[in-house]
Short mmCIF file of C-alpha atoms in Angstrom, two decimals:
data_model
loop_
_atom_site.label_atom_id
_atom_site.label_comp_id
_atom_site.label_asym_id
_atom_site.label_seq_id
_atom_site.Cartn_x
_atom_site.Cartn_y
_atom_site.Cartn_z
CA UNK Z 21 49.18 -0.42 -21.91
CA UNK Z 22 45.60 -0.59 -23.19
CA UNK Z 23 44.80 -3.79 -21.28
CA UNK Z 24 46.37 -2.42 -18.08
CA UNK Z 25 44.39 0.84 -18.43
CA UNK Z 26 41.03 -0.88 -18.75
CA UNK Z 27 38.59 -0.65 -15.87
CA UNK Z 28 37.29 -4.08 -16.90
CA UNK Z 29 38.95 -7.21 -15.61
CA UNK Z 30 40.92 -8.81 -18.42
CA UNK Z 31 42.69 -12.11 -17.99
CA UNK Z 32 43.73 -15.17 -19.91
CA UNK Z 33 43.70 -18.81 -18.93
CA UNK Z 34 45.22 -21.95 -20.36
CA UNK Z 35 42.90 -24.46 -22.02
CA UNK Z 36 43.05 -26.30 -18.68
CA UNK Z 37 41.67 -23.24 -16.86
CA UNK Z 38 44.88 -21.99 -15.19
CA UNK Z 39 45.22 -18.19 -14.99
CA UNK Z 40 48.07 -16.88 -17.17
CA UNK Z 41 47.54 -13.12 -17.02
CA UNK Z 42 45.58 -10.64 -14.88
CA UNK Z 43 45.25 -6.89 -15.41
CA UNK Z 44 44.77 -4.02 -12.95
CA UNK Z 45 41.04 -3.95 -13.67
CA UNK Z 46 40.80 -7.56 -12.47
CA UNK Z 47 42.84 -6.64 -9.39
CA UNK Z 48 40.40 -3.83 -8.55
CA UNK Z 49 37.30 -5.91 -9.27
CA UNK Z 50 38.25 -9.08 -7.40
CA UNK Z 51 40.74 -7.71 -4.86
CA UNK Z 52 43.52 -10.15 -5.76
CA UNK Z 53 46.95 -9.00 -6.94
CA UNK Z 54 48.35 -10.50 -10.12
CA UNK Z 55 50.97 -12.44 -8.13
CA UNK Z 56 48.24 -14.12 -6.08
CA UNK Z 57 46.28 -15.53 -9.02
CA UNK Z 58 48.64 -16.30 -11.89
CA UNK Z 59 49.13 -20.06 -11.88
CA UNK Z 60 45.90 -20.78 -9.96
CA UNK Z 61 42.76 -22.39 -11.43
CA UNK Z 62 40.18 -19.82 -12.52
CA UNK Z 63 37.54 -21.90 -10.72
CA UNK Z 64 38.64 -20.54 -7.33
CA UNK Z 65 36.77 -17.30 -8.14
CA UNK Z 66 33.44 -19.05 -8.73
CA UNK Z 67 32.32 -22.67 -8.51
CA UNK Z 68 30.49 -22.27 -11.83
CA UNK Z 69 33.80 -21.89 -13.59
CA UNK Z 70 34.69 -25.52 -12.94
CA UNK Z 71 32.20 -26.74 -15.53
CA UNK Z 72 33.42 -24.22 -18.09
CA UNK Z 73 37.09 -24.88 -17.33
CA UNK Z 74 36.58 -28.60 -17.91
CA UNK Z 75 35.37 -27.88 -21.45
CA UNK Z 76 38.19 -25.50 -22.43
CA UNK Z 77 40.67 -28.18 -23.59
CA UNK Z 78 38.02 -29.55 -25.96
CA UNK Z 79 37.22 -26.27 -27.68
CA UNK Z 80 39.05 -26.33 -30.96
CA UNK Z 81 38.39 -25.78 -34.63
CA UNK Z 82 36.57 -29.13 -34.93
CA UNK Z 83 34.29 -28.52 -31.97
CA UNK Z 84 33.69 -24.84 -32.58
CA UNK Z 85 33.44 -22.11 -30.00
CA UNK Z 86 30.26 -21.36 -28.06
CA UNK Z 87 28.78 -17.88 -27.95
CA UNK Z 88 29.99 -16.32 -24.71
CA UNK Z 89 29.32 -12.61 -25.05
CA UNK Z 90 27.82 -11.05 -21.96
CA UNK Z 91 26.90 -14.12 -19.92
CA UNK Z 92 26.77 -13.53 -16.19
CA UNK Z 93 28.47 -15.43 -13.42
CA UNK Z 94 28.57 -14.87 -9.68
CA UNK Z 95 32.11 -14.51 -8.37
CA UNK Z 96 33.65 -14.03 -4.94
CA UNK Z 97 36.02 -11.21 -4.17
CA UNK Z 98 39.01 -11.58 -1.89
CA UNK Z 99 36.98 -10.18 1.02
CA UNK Z 100 34.19 -12.73 0.43
CA UNK Z 101 31.64 -10.47 -1.25
CA UNK Z 102 29.57 -11.97 -4.06
CA UNK Z 103 29.64 -9.88 -7.23
CA UNK Z 104 27.79 -10.34 -10.51
CA UNK Z 105 30.19 -10.28 -13.44
CA UNK Z 106 29.22 -9.98 -17.09
CA UNK Z 107 31.79 -12.05 -18.99
CA UNK Z 108 32.89 -12.35 -22.57
CA UNK Z 109 35.27 -15.15 -23.54
CA UNK Z 110 37.15 -15.66 -26.75
CA UNK Z 111 39.79 -18.12 -27.92
CA UNK Z 112 43.41 -17.26 -28.59
CA UNK Z 113 44.72 -19.53 -31.34
CA UNK Z 114 48.18 -20.49 -32.52
CA UNK Z 115 49.28 -20.38 -36.17
CA UNK Z 116 47.73 -23.84 -36.72
CA UNK Z 117 44.36 -22.67 -35.39
CA UNK Z 118 44.50 -24.58 -32.11
CA UNK Z 119 43.14 -22.90 -28.98
CA UNK Z 120 46.19 -22.16 -26.83
CA UNK Z 121 44.58 -19.73 -24.40
CA UNK Z 122 41.23 -18.25 -23.54
CA UNK Z 123 40.94 -14.51 -22.95
CA UNK Z 124 38.13 -13.09 -20.85
CA UNK Z 125 36.81 -9.62 -20.22
CA UNK Z 126 34.68 -9.17 -17.12
CA UNK Z 127 32.67 -6.23 -15.84
CA UNK Z 128 31.15 -5.96 -12.37
CA UNK Z 129 27.40 -5.43 -12.92
CA UNK Z 130 26.37 -5.86 -9.28
CA UNK Z 131 25.19 -2.28 -8.76
CA UNK Z 132 23.41 -2.22 -12.12
CA UNK Z 133 21.48 -5.38 -11.20
CA UNK Z 134 20.57 -3.94 -7.79
CA UNK Z 135 19.28 -0.74 -9.42
CA UNK Z 136 17.21 -2.77 -11.90
CA UNK Z 137 15.72 -4.83 -9.07
CA UNK Z 138 14.86 -1.66 -7.12
CA UNK Z 139 13.20 -0.18 -10.20
CA UNK Z 140 11.13 -3.35 -10.70
CA UNK Z 141 10.02 -3.22 -7.03
CA UNK Z 142 9.00 0.42 -7.39
CA UNK Z 143 7.06 -0.32 -10.56
CA UNK Z 144 5.20 -3.14 -8.81
CA UNK Z 145 4.44 -0.89 -5.83
CA UNK Z 146 3.21 1.83 -8.15
CA UNK Z 147 0.95 -0.56 -10.06
CA UNK Z 148 -0.45 -2.05 -6.84
CA UNK Z 149 -1.10 1.39 -5.35
CA UNK Z 150 -2.75 2.68 -8.51
CA UNK Z 151 -4.86 -0.48 -8.94
CA UNK Z 152 -6.23 -0.31 -5.40
CA UNK Z 153 -6.85 3.40 -5.24
CA UNK Z 154 -10.59 4.27 -5.27
CA UNK Z 155 -10.08 7.65 -6.87
CA UNK Z 156 -7.33 6.57 -9.31
CA UNK Z 157 -4.86 9.35 -8.49
CA UNK Z 158 -2.65 10.92 -11.08
CA UNK Z 159 0.33 8.65 -11.78
CA UNK Z 160 2.93 11.36 -11.12
CA UNK Z 161 1.48 12.11 -7.67
CA UNK Z 162 1.52 8.40 -6.81
CA UNK Z 163 5.09 8.05 -7.99
CA UNK Z 164 6.12 11.09 -5.94
CA UNK Z 165 4.52 9.61 -2.81
CA UNK Z 166 6.37 6.31 -3.34
CA UNK Z 167 9.69 8.13 -3.82
CA UNK Z 168 9.03 10.31 -0.77
CA UNK Z 169 8.36 7.20 1.30
CA UNK Z 170 11.61 5.62 0.06
CA UNK Z 171 13.69 8.62 1.12
CA UNK Z 172 12.24 8.87 4.64
#
């Protein structure tokens, strides 16, 4: 119930990279129903997954497990949109310690990244405007004029 209630996409894949489970959060984020993805290679969501999927069978106690908290990957939704997903991966081990599955938690950070990029652009505009102003206007007045121009 907890996994199904999560807004984050939570899934698991075999060590060979085949999707085993898919929660409602993943359905909302990617646009694919559980029945459409279980049994398919995870790489169909993003070409970058192919390289990771090829390493999954080799991740065991002897080889260790790489740090995978919060790395970002570009994925494609069912309707073809590119989304930025912050992923965390962790191994699921059997009683002998062998990796039998890999669980992942993904969060769509597309809007967050767009907002950060817009903020960086505004900061650059503000700095350029302030640097080239002969009378060095008050920063708050400059910022207000930039925001007013954005909303027009």
